Coordinates of C-alpha atoms in Angstrom, one line a residue:
M979 CA 84.8 -27.7 42.9
E980 CA 88.4 -28.8 43.6
L981 CA 89.5 -27.5 40.2
L982 CA 87.6 -24.2 40.7
G983 CA 89.3 -23.7 44.0
Q984 CA 92.8 -23.9 42.5
R985 CA 94.6 -20.6 42.1
W986 CA 94.1 -18.8 38.8
T987 CA 91.4 -21.2 37.6
L988 CA 88.5 -18.8 38.1
R989 CA 90.6 -16.0 36.6
V990 CA 91.2 -18.0 33.4
L991 CA 87.5 -18.7 33.1
W992 CA 86.7 -15.0 33.7
E993 CA 89.1 -13.8 31.0
L994 CA 87.8 -16.3 28.5
E995 CA 84.2 -15.5 29.1
P996 CA 83.9 -12.7 26.5
G997 CA 85.5 -14.8 23.8
R998 CA 88.6 -16.7 22.5
L999 CA 92.1 -15.6 23.4
G1000 CA 95.5 -16.7 22.4
F1001 CA 98.0 -17.8 25.1
L1002 CA 100.0 -14.6 25.0
E1003 CA 97.0 -12.3 25.3
L1004 CA 95.6 -14.5 28.1
R1005 CA 99.0 -14.4 29.9
R1006 CA 99.1 -10.6 29.5
R1007 CA 95.7 -10.3 31.2
M1008 CA 96.6 -12.6 34.1
D1009 CA 98.9 -10.2 35.9
N1010 CA 101.3 -12.2 38.0
C1011 CA 100.5 -15.7 36.8
S1012 CA 103.6 -17.4 35.3
S1013 CA 103.5 -18.9 31.9
S1014 CA 104.1 -22.4 33.3
M1015 CA 101.2 -22.0 35.8
L1016 CA 98.9 -20.7 33.1
S1017 CA 99.8 -23.7 30.9
V1018 CA 99.0 -26.1 33.8
R1019 CA 95.6 -24.4 34.4
L1020 CA 94.7 -24.5 30.7
Q1021 CA 95.5 -28.2 30.6
H1022 CA 93.4 -28.9 33.6
L1023 CA 90.5 -26.9 32.3
Q1024 CA 90.7 -28.7 28.9
S1025 CA 90.7 -32.0 30.6
A1026 CA 87.7 -31.0 32.6
G1027 CA 85.9 -30.0 29.4
L1028 CA 85.5 -26.4 30.3
I1029 CA 87.7 -24.9 27.6
V1030 CA 89.0 -26.0 24.2
K1031 CA 92.2 -25.2 22.4
N1032 CA 91.4 -24.3 18.7
A1033 CA 93.4 -25.0 15.6
D1034 CA 94.8 -21.5 15.7
K1035 CA 96.0 -22.2 19.3
S1036 CA 93.5 -19.8 20.9
Y1037 CA 91.4 -20.9 23.8
E1038 CA 87.7 -20.5 24.4
L1039 CA 85.0 -21.8 26.7
T1040 CA 83.0 -24.9 25.8
T1041 CA 79.3 -25.0 26.4
A1042 CA 79.9 -26.3 29.9
G1043 CA 82.4 -23.5 30.5
T1044 CA 79.9 -20.9 29.3
E1045 CA 77.2 -22.3 31.6
L1046 CA 79.7 -22.1 34.5
G1047 CA 80.4 -18.5 33.5
T1048 CA 76.7 -17.8 33.9
A1049 CA 76.9 -19.2 37.5
L1050 CA 80.0 -17.1 38.2
H1051 CA 78.2 -13.9 37.1
A1052 CA 75.6 -14.7 39.8
V1053 CA 78.3 -15.0 42.4
W1054 CA 79.9 -11.7 41.1
D1055 CA 76.6 -9.9 41.4
W1056 CA 76.1 -11.3 44.9
S1057 CA 79.6 -10.1 45.9
R1058 CA 79.0 -6.6 44.6
R1059 CA 75.8 -6.5 46.7
W1060 CA 77.1 -8.0 49.9
G1061 CA 80.9 -7.8 49.8
A1062 CA 81.2 -4.5 51.6
A1063 CA 78.7 -5.4 54.3
L1064 CA 80.3 -8.8 54.9
T1065 CA 83.8 -7.2 55.4
D1066 CA 82.7 -4.3 57.5
P1067 CA 82.4 -5.5 61.2
N1068 CA 80.6 -2.2 62.1
D1069 CA 77.8 -2.8 59.7
G1070 CA 74.9 -4.3 61.6
T1071 CA 73.0 -5.6 58.5
V1072 CA 74.7 -9.0 58.3

């Protein structure tokens, strides 16, 4: 949970969910994340066994990373259902 709470970690996992990406393409998708920060996050995710760096220097999710992605999709679905209601103090449904 500590790793998932670090800035940019969930975004890296989200971007890798559809399939493998090289560093430059991943960096392009990460908006304001610096190259050095992205490198650190990739190293941490590799150490945790959530992603792997391939021989062609692309990155992809491991089986554990893919399973985590499934859990993250459930959170995404929940946020789309409840996000507006939870941020609107005038909505009495919460």
